[in-house]
PDB file of C-alpha atoms in Angstrom:
ATOM      1  CA  GLY A   1      -9.952  -4.181 -16.047  1.00  0.00           C
ATOM      2  CA  ASN A   2      -7.576  -6.042 -13.806  1.00  0.00           C
ATOM      3  CA  SER A   3      -8.243  -9.694 -13.079  1.00  0.00           C
ATOM      4  CA  VAL A   4      -6.808 -12.733 -11.304  1.00  0.00           C
ATOM      5  CA  THR A   5      -7.135 -16.354 -12.416  1.00  0.00           C
ATOM      6  CA  GLN A   6      -6.436 -19.266 -10.099  1.00  0.00           C
ATOM      7  CA  MET A   7      -6.410 -22.975 -10.678  1.00  0.00           C
ATOM      8  CA  GLU A   8      -9.660 -24.631  -9.722  1.00  0.00           C
ATOM      9  CA  GLY A   9      -9.844 -26.836  -6.697  1.00  0.00           C
ATOM     10  CA  PRO A  10     -10.098 -28.705  -4.624  1.00  0.00           C
ATOM     11  CA  VAL A  11      -6.462 -29.645  -4.447  1.00  0.00           C
ATOM     12  CA  THR A  12      -6.196 -32.853  -2.444  1.00  0.00           C
ATOM     13  CA  LEU A  13      -2.816 -33.837  -1.005  1.00  0.00           C
ATOM     14  CA  SER A  14      -1.370 -36.145   1.585  1.00  0.00           C
ATOM     15  CA  GLU A  15       0.575 -34.694   4.483  1.00  0.00           C
ATOM     16  CA  GLU A  16       4.191 -33.783   3.596  1.00  0.00           C
ATOM     17  CA  ALA A  17       3.413 -33.540  -0.133  1.00  0.00           C
ATOM     18  CA  PHE A  18       4.598 -30.617  -2.273  1.00  0.00           C
ATOM     19  CA  LEU A  19       2.038 -27.917  -3.011  1.00  0.00           C
ATOM     20  CA  THR A  20       1.664 -25.642  -6.007  1.00  0.00           C
ATOM     21  CA  ILE A  21      -1.365 -23.414  -6.579  1.00  0.00           C
ATOM     22  CA  ASN A  22      -1.183 -21.511  -9.848  1.00  0.00           C
ATOM     23  CA  CYS A  23      -2.131 -17.859 -10.139  1.00  0.00           C
ATOM     24  CA  THR A  24      -1.917 -15.573 -13.147  1.00  0.00           C
ATOM     25  CA  TYR A  25      -3.022 -11.984 -13.430  1.00  0.00           C
ATOM     26  CA  THR A  26      -3.932  -9.300 -15.928  1.00  0.00           C
ATOM     27  CA  ALA A  27      -3.153  -5.746 -14.910  1.00  0.00           C
ATOM     28  CA  THR A  28      -2.180  -2.354 -16.175  1.00  0.00           C
ATOM     29  CA  GLY A  29       0.716  -0.851 -14.333  1.00  0.00           C
ATOM     30  CA  TYR A  30       2.633  -2.640 -11.627  1.00  0.00           C
ATOM     31  CA  PRO A  31       0.359  -3.985  -8.927  1.00  0.00           C
ATOM     32  CA  SER A  32       1.410  -5.586  -5.678  1.00  0.00           C
ATOM     33  CA  LEU A  33       0.488  -9.268  -5.436  1.00  0.00           C
ATOM     34  CA  PHE A  34      -0.842 -11.176  -2.457  1.00  0.00           C
ATOM     35  CA  TRP A  35      -1.874 -14.567  -1.200  1.00  0.00           C
ATOM     36  CA  TYR A  36      -4.619 -14.672   1.419  1.00  0.00           C
ATOM     37  CA  VAL A  37      -5.826 -17.734   3.334  1.00  0.00           C
ATOM     38  CA  GLN A  38      -9.325 -18.341   4.656  1.00  0.00           C
ATOM     39  CA  TYR A  39      -9.923 -21.046   7.244  1.00  0.00           C
ATOM     40  CA  PRO A  40     -13.456 -22.453   7.624  1.00  0.00           C
ATOM     41  CA  GLY A  41     -15.821 -19.928   9.155  1.00  0.00           C
ATOM     42  CA  GLU A  42     -13.224 -17.172   9.308  1.00  0.00           C
ATOM     43  CA  GLY A  43     -12.228 -14.028   7.445  1.00  0.00           C
ATOM     44  CA  LEU A  44      -9.144 -13.542   5.306  1.00  0.00           C
ATOM     45  CA  GLN A  45      -5.587 -13.567   6.613  1.00  0.00           C
ATOM     46  CA  LEU A  46      -2.676 -12.220   4.631  1.00  0.00           C
ATOM     47  CA  LEU A  47      -0.262 -15.088   3.978  1.00  0.00           C
ATOM     48  CA  LEU A  48       2.419 -13.325   1.932  1.00  0.00           C
ATOM     49  CA  LYS A  49       2.968 -10.493  -0.511  1.00  0.00           C
ATOM     50  CA  ALA A  50       5.348  -9.158  -3.164  1.00  0.00           C
ATOM     51  CA  THR A  51       5.434  -5.561  -4.288  1.00  0.00           C
ATOM     52  CA  LYS A  52       7.623  -5.649  -7.409  1.00  0.00           C
ATOM     53  CA  ALA A  53       8.885  -7.950 -10.127  1.00  0.00           C
ATOM     54  CA  ASP A  54      11.200 -10.792  -9.000  1.00  0.00           C
ATOM     55  CA  ASP A  55      10.291 -10.227  -5.334  1.00  0.00           C
ATOM     56  CA  LYS A  56       9.701 -13.420  -3.373  1.00  0.00           C
ATOM     57  CA  GLY A  57       7.140 -13.368  -0.592  1.00  0.00           C
ATOM     58  CA  SER A  58       7.392 -16.027   2.082  1.00  0.00           C
ATOM     59  CA  ASN A  59       5.682 -16.966   5.328  1.00  0.00           C
ATOM     60  CA  LYS A  60       5.091 -20.162   7.337  1.00  0.00           C
ATOM     61  CA  GLY A  61       6.891 -22.254   4.720  1.00  0.00           C
ATOM     62  CA  PHE A  62       4.844 -20.850   1.827  1.00  0.00           C
ATOM     63  CA  GLU A  63       6.567 -18.968  -0.995  1.00  0.00           C
ATOM     64  CA  ALA A  64       5.544 -17.111  -4.147  1.00  0.00           C
ATOM     65  CA  THR A  65       7.633 -15.163  -6.667  1.00  0.00           C
ATOM     66  CA  TYR A  66       6.335 -12.161  -8.633  1.00  0.00           C
ATOM     67  CA  ARG A  67       7.000 -13.081 -12.284  1.00  0.00           C
ATOM     68  CA  LYS A  68       6.287 -10.115 -14.529  1.00  0.00           C
ATOM     69  CA  GLU A  69       7.313 -11.898 -17.738  1.00  0.00           C
ATOM     70  CA  THR A  70       4.721 -14.633 -17.212  1.00  0.00           C
ATOM     71  CA  THR A  71       2.293 -12.479 -15.154  1.00  0.00           C
ATOM     72  CA  SER A  72       2.235 -15.172 -12.496  1.00  0.00           C
ATOM     73  CA  PHE A  73       2.458 -15.505  -8.719  1.00  0.00           C
ATOM     74  CA  HIS A  74       2.263 -19.227  -7.997  1.00  0.00           C
ATOM     75  CA  LEU A  75       2.038 -20.370  -4.381  1.00  0.00           C
ATOM     76  CA  GLU A  76       4.330 -23.210  -3.248  1.00  0.00           C
ATOM     77  CA  LYS A  77       5.068 -25.142  -0.097  1.00  0.00           C
ATOM     78  CA  GLY A  78       7.553 -27.944   0.220  1.00  0.00           C
ATOM     79  CA  SER A  79       5.693 -30.061   2.770  1.00  0.00           C
ATOM     80  CA  VAL A  80       2.038 -29.435   3.601  1.00  0.00           C
ATOM     81  CA  GLN A  81       0.358 -30.201   6.910  1.00  0.00           C
ATOM     82  CA  VAL A  82      -3.231 -31.083   7.759  1.00  0.00           C
ATOM     83  CA  SER A  83      -3.525 -27.645   9.373  1.00  0.00           C
ATOM     84  CA  ASP A  84      -2.875 -26.023   5.967  1.00  0.00           C
ATOM     85  CA  SER A  85      -6.329 -27.150   4.800  1.00  0.00           C
ATOM     86  CA  ALA A  86      -8.098 -23.932   3.845  1.00  0.00           C
ATOM     87  CA  VAL A  87      -9.098 -21.812   0.863  1.00  0.00           C
ATOM     88  CA  TYR A  88      -6.291 -19.776  -0.712  1.00  0.00           C
ATOM     89  CA  PHE A  89      -6.926 -16.551  -2.613  1.00  0.00           C
ATOM     90  CA  CYS A  90      -4.541 -14.799  -4.963  1.00  0.00           C
ATOM     91  CA  ALA A  91      -5.081 -11.036  -5.198  1.00  0.00           C
ATOM     92  CA  LEU A  92      -3.608  -7.894  -6.697  1.00  0.00           C
ATOM     93  CA  SER A  93      -3.782  -4.293  -5.615  1.00  0.00           C
ATOM     94  CA  ASP A  94      -5.721  -1.941  -7.849  1.00  0.00           C
ATOM     95  CA  GLU A  95      -4.655   1.687  -7.835  1.00  0.00           C
ATOM     96  CA  LEU A  96      -7.808   3.477  -8.939  1.00  0.00           C
ATOM     97  CA  GLY A  97      -7.988   7.253  -9.208  1.00  0.00           C
ATOM     98  CA  GLY A  98      -6.770   8.133  -5.757  1.00  0.00           C
ATOM     99  CA  TYR A  99      -7.568   4.997  -3.827  1.00  0.00           C
ATOM    100  CA  SER A 100      -6.407   1.426  -3.802  1.00  0.00           C
ATOM    101  CA  THR A 101      -8.214  -1.834  -3.237  1.00  0.00           C
ATOM    102  CA  LEU A 102      -7.882  -5.556  -3.916  1.00  0.00           C
ATOM    103  CA  THR A 103      -9.004  -7.734  -6.816  1.00  0.00           C
ATOM    104  CA  PHE A 104      -9.259 -11.413  -5.878  1.00  0.00           C
ATOM    105  CA  GLY A 105      -9.275 -14.682  -7.726  1.00  0.00           C
ATOM    106  CA  LYS A 106     -12.042 -17.194  -7.055  1.00  0.00           C
ATOM    107  CA  GLY A 107     -10.011 -19.133  -4.533  1.00  0.00           C
ATOM    108  CA  THR A 108      -8.546 -22.635  -4.429  1.00  0.00           C
ATOM    109  CA  MET A 109      -9.540 -25.076  -1.723  1.00  0.00           C
ATOM    110  CA  LEU A 110      -6.710 -27.197  -0.323  1.00  0.00           C
ATOM    111  CA  LEU A 111      -7.511 -30.422   1.503  1.00  0.00           C
ATOM    112  CA  VAL A 112      -4.636 -32.202   3.252  1.00  0.00           C
ATOM    113  CA  SER A 113      -5.165 -35.682   4.627  1.00  0.00           C
ATOM    114  CA  PRO A 114      -3.012 -37.409   7.282  1.00  0.00           C
TER     115      PRO A 114
ATOM    116  CA  GLU B   1      -4.045  -3.859  19.731  1.00  0.00           C
ATOM    117  CA  THR B   2      -7.616  -4.751  18.783  1.00  0.00           C
ATOM    118  CA  GLY B   3      -8.159  -6.141  15.306  1.00  0.00           C
ATOM    119  CA  VAL B   4     -11.059  -5.556  12.950  1.00  0.00           C
ATOM    120  CA  THR B   5     -14.390  -6.634  14.402  1.00  0.00           C
ATOM    121  CA  GLN B   6     -17.755  -7.058  12.696  1.00  0.00           C
ATOM    122  CA  SER B   7     -21.298  -7.513  13.905  1.00  0.00           C
ATOM    123  CA  PRO B   8     -23.489  -9.399  13.779  1.00  0.00           C
ATOM    124  CA  THR B   9     -21.864 -12.729  12.964  1.00  0.00           C
ATOM    125  CA  HIS B  10     -24.906 -14.120  11.210  1.00  0.00           C
ATOM    126  CA  LEU B  11     -28.122 -12.566   9.972  1.00  0.00           C
ATOM    127  CA  ILE B  12     -31.238 -13.879   8.266  1.00  0.00           C
ATOM    128  CA  LYS B  13     -33.522 -11.508   6.356  1.00  0.00           C
ATOM    129  CA  THR B  14     -36.311 -11.816   3.808  1.00  0.00           C
ATOM    130  CA  ARG B  15     -36.485 -10.324   0.339  1.00  0.00           C
ATOM    131  CA  GLY B  16     -37.295  -6.631   0.295  1.00  0.00           C
ATOM    132  CA  GLN B  17     -36.039  -5.959   3.808  1.00  0.00           C
ATOM    133  CA  GLN B  18     -33.179  -3.657   4.741  1.00  0.00           C
ATOM    134  CA  VAL B  19     -30.042  -4.612   6.668  1.00  0.00           C
ATOM    135  CA  THR B  20     -27.213  -2.788   8.446  1.00  0.00           C
ATOM    136  CA  LEU B  21     -23.845  -4.400   9.065  1.00  0.00           C
ATOM    137  CA  ARG B  22     -21.220  -2.896  11.331  1.00  0.00           C
ATOM    138  CA  CYS B  23     -17.447  -2.817  11.381  1.00  0.00           C
ATOM    139  CA  SER B  24     -14.898  -1.471  13.848  1.00  0.00           C
ATOM    140  CA  SER B  25     -11.558  -0.733  12.275  1.00  0.00           C
ATOM    141  CA  GLN B  26      -8.200  -1.620  13.723  1.00  0.00           C
ATOM    142  CA  SER B  27      -6.645   0.963  16.009  1.00  0.00           C
ATOM    143  CA  GLY B  28      -4.837   3.666  14.017  1.00  0.00           C
ATOM    144  CA  HIS B  29      -6.593   2.880  10.724  1.00  0.00           C
ATOM    145  CA  ASN B  30      -8.642   5.566   8.972  1.00  0.00           C
ATOM    146  CA  THR B  31      -9.811   3.658   5.901  1.00  0.00           C
ATOM    147  CA  VAL B  32     -12.473   0.956   5.699  1.00  0.00           C
ATOM    148  CA  SER B  33     -13.270  -1.192   2.662  1.00  0.00           C
ATOM    149  CA  TRP B  34     -16.248  -3.514   2.275  1.00  0.00           C
ATOM    150  CA  TYR B  35     -16.284  -6.685   0.199  1.00  0.00           C
ATOM    151  CA  GLN B  36     -18.994  -9.173  -0.739  1.00  0.00           C
ATOM    152  CA  GLN B  37     -17.981 -12.836  -0.921  1.00  0.00           C
ATOM    153  CA  ALA B  38     -20.589 -15.082  -2.520  1.00  0.00           C
ATOM    154  CA  LEU B  39     -20.393 -18.797  -1.824  1.00  0.00           C
ATOM    155  CA  GLY B  40     -17.476 -20.359  -3.674  1.00  0.00           C
ATOM    156  CA  GLN B  41     -16.230 -17.022  -5.002  1.00  0.00           C
ATOM    157  CA  GLY B  42     -13.530 -14.529  -4.163  1.00  0.00           C
ATOM    158  CA  PRO B  43     -14.375 -11.289  -2.394  1.00  0.00           C
ATOM    159  CA  GLN B  44     -15.630  -8.444  -4.590  1.00  0.00           C
ATOM    160  CA  PHE B  45     -15.023  -4.804  -3.714  1.00  0.00           C
ATOM    161  CA  ILE B  46     -18.159  -2.860  -2.782  1.00  0.00           C
ATOM    162  CA  PHE B  47     -16.807   0.522  -1.645  1.00  0.00           C
ATOM    163  CA  GLN B  48     -14.218   2.237   0.488  1.00  0.00           C
ATOM    164  CA  TYR B  49     -14.514   5.003   3.083  1.00  0.00           C
ATOM    165  CA  TYR B  50     -11.707   7.343   4.018  1.00  0.00           C
ATOM    166  CA  ARG B  51     -12.132   9.938   6.737  1.00  0.00           C
ATOM    167  CA  GLU B  52     -15.920   9.672   6.647  1.00  0.00           C
ATOM    168  CA  GLU B  53     -16.318  10.020   2.873  1.00  0.00           C
ATOM    169  CA  GLU B  54     -16.830   7.429   0.145  1.00  0.00           C
ATOM    170  CA  ASN B  55     -13.465   7.162  -1.534  1.00  0.00           C
ATOM    171  CA  GLY B  56     -14.209   4.642  -4.265  1.00  0.00           C
ATOM    172  CA  ARG B  57     -16.890   2.206  -5.358  1.00  0.00           C
ATOM    173  CA  GLY B  58     -17.070  -1.108  -7.167  1.00  0.00           C
ATOM    174  CA  ASN B  59     -19.794  -2.364  -9.474  1.00  0.00           C
ATOM    175  CA  PHE B  60     -22.641  -2.455  -6.959  1.00  0.00           C
ATOM    176  CA  PRO B  61     -26.047  -0.724  -7.232  1.00  0.00           C
ATOM    177  CA  PRO B  62     -26.979   2.344  -5.150  1.00  0.00           C
ATOM    178  CA  ARG B  63     -29.063   0.254  -2.750  1.00  0.00           C
ATOM    179  CA  PHE B  64     -25.674  -0.657  -1.262  1.00  0.00           C
ATOM    180  CA  SER B  65     -24.651   2.357   0.823  1.00  0.00           C
ATOM    181  CA  GLY B  66     -22.384   3.075   3.722  1.00  0.00           C
ATOM    182  CA  LEU B  67     -21.221   5.400   6.409  1.00  0.00           C
ATOM    183  CA  GLN B  68     -18.030   6.019   8.271  1.00  0.00           C
ATOM    184  CA  PHE B  69     -18.027   7.641  11.695  1.00  0.00           C
ATOM    185  CA  PRO B  70     -15.502   9.989  13.335  1.00  0.00           C
ATOM    186  CA  ASN B  71     -13.936   7.029  15.164  1.00  0.00           C
ATOM    187  CA  TYR B  72     -13.486   5.393  11.704  1.00  0.00           C
ATOM    188  CA  SER B  73     -15.943   2.583  12.371  1.00  0.00           C
ATOM    189  CA  SER B  74     -18.292   1.918   9.470  1.00  0.00           C
ATOM    190  CA  GLU B  75     -21.695   0.631   8.460  1.00  0.00           C
ATOM    191  CA  LEU B  76     -22.838  -1.118   5.310  1.00  0.00           C
ATOM    192  CA  ASN B  77     -26.528  -0.708   4.498  1.00  0.00           C
ATOM    193  CA  VAL B  78     -28.360  -2.750   1.912  1.00  0.00           C
ATOM    194  CA  ASN B  79     -31.920  -1.809   0.943  1.00  0.00           C
ATOM    195  CA  ALA B  80     -34.523  -3.895  -0.881  1.00  0.00           C
ATOM    196  CA  LEU B  81     -32.684  -7.142  -0.252  1.00  0.00           C
ATOM    197  CA  GLU B  82     -32.546  -9.704  -3.046  1.00  0.00           C
ATOM    198  CA  LEU B  83     -31.831 -13.427  -2.846  1.00  0.00           C
ATOM    199  CA  ASP B  84     -28.472 -12.860  -4.586  1.00  0.00           C
ATOM    200  CA  ASP B  85     -27.380 -10.601  -1.723  1.00  0.00           C
ATOM    201  CA  SER B  86     -26.841 -13.734   0.363  1.00  0.00           C
ATOM    202  CA  ALA B  87     -23.106 -13.738   1.017  1.00  0.00           C
ATOM    203  CA  LEU B  88     -20.315 -13.222   3.515  1.00  0.00           C
ATOM    204  CA  TYR B  89     -19.679  -9.492   3.916  1.00  0.00           C
ATOM    205  CA  LEU B  90     -16.113  -8.650   4.828  1.00  0.00           C
ATOM    206  CA  CYS B  91     -14.788  -5.419   6.209  1.00  0.00           C
ATOM    207  CA  ALA B  92     -11.122  -4.481   5.947  1.00  0.00           C
ATOM    208  CA  SER B  93      -9.279  -1.558   7.497  1.00  0.00           C
ATOM    209  CA  SER B  94      -6.062   0.131   6.471  1.00  0.00           C
ATOM    210  CA  SER B  95      -4.300   3.470   6.884  1.00  0.00           C
ATOM    211  CA  ASP B  96      -4.162   6.478   4.566  1.00  0.00           C
ATOM    212  CA  GLY B  97      -6.440   5.234   1.828  1.00  0.00           C
ATOM    213  CA  ALA B  98      -6.716   8.360  -0.290  1.00  0.00           C
ATOM    214  CA  GLY B  99      -4.145   9.157  -2.938  1.00  0.00           C
ATOM    215  CA  SER B 100      -1.559   6.810  -1.594  1.00  0.00           C
ATOM    216  CA  SER B 101      -0.045   3.585  -2.749  1.00  0.00           C
ATOM    217  CA  TYR B 102      -1.431   0.335  -1.481  1.00  0.00           C
ATOM    218  CA  ASN B 103      -1.429  -0.173   2.263  1.00  0.00           C
ATOM    219  CA  GLU B 104      -2.120  -3.586   3.732  1.00  0.00           C
ATOM    220  CA  GLN B 105      -5.757  -4.289   4.466  1.00  0.00           C
ATOM    221  CA  PHE B 106      -6.637  -6.210   7.612  1.00  0.00           C
ATOM    222  CA  PHE B 107      -9.852  -8.198   7.412  1.00  0.00           C
ATOM    223  CA  GLY B 108     -12.533  -8.865   9.962  1.00  0.00           C
ATOM    224  CA  PRO B 109     -14.221 -12.261  10.371  1.00  0.00           C
ATOM    225  CA  GLY B 110     -17.224 -11.223   8.277  1.00  0.00           C
ATOM    226  CA  THR B 111     -20.993 -11.212   8.609  1.00  0.00           C
ATOM    227  CA  ARG B 112     -22.883 -14.073   6.991  1.00  0.00           C
ATOM    228  CA  LEU B 113     -26.109 -12.696   5.485  1.00  0.00           C
ATOM    229  CA  THR B 114     -28.833 -15.075   4.328  1.00  0.00           C
ATOM    230  CA  VAL B 115     -31.768 -13.673   2.351  1.00  0.00           C
ATOM    231  CA  LEU B 116     -34.840 -15.905   2.159  1.00  0.00           C
TER     232      LEU B 116
END
């Protein structure tokens, strides 16, 4: 079946550092790809998405490019802030016999210090 | 526009008991999906309801069941609770879930279930 693999955390950075969180996927067909963020004690918020190969999703300074040749969707940000501290989940859409849902990676915790 | 809401926020049960979790979908959404997020893990798909019928199911036993009501709100019921059922249960709503390509799912804040 489809699956998502993320780099293990925590990722610990100082404010204004460059961020990369790696994500690779295994899928049949052509799924859409997503990054979700989860702040402590909260549910999931969609951060960005890409629906086809070579698409770049971006939001709040975060970017990720759908790379079909390497089956990757790495999350990047040029300058992180303390408020970016959260858990980040990479996910893909599964189209399954008439309905669609999400398959998530295990999540990567990001800790940003002042 | 009201977002996805879930109740209760937290719940403590003992092994063997039954629990019901509730979810109100976002206005205009007719599809509700439930996910289980164990500590330190990503969410796992339990099942999806579209227009009051189960539309798809993940790898969860039958003691996990659900309902969707005419107003598209939903319940998740878990019977014979086990310690491993302790998790954050997330509800997500979207539109036109059956036979269509992926539509964005909007998540609620979750219900934290602890089984002792």
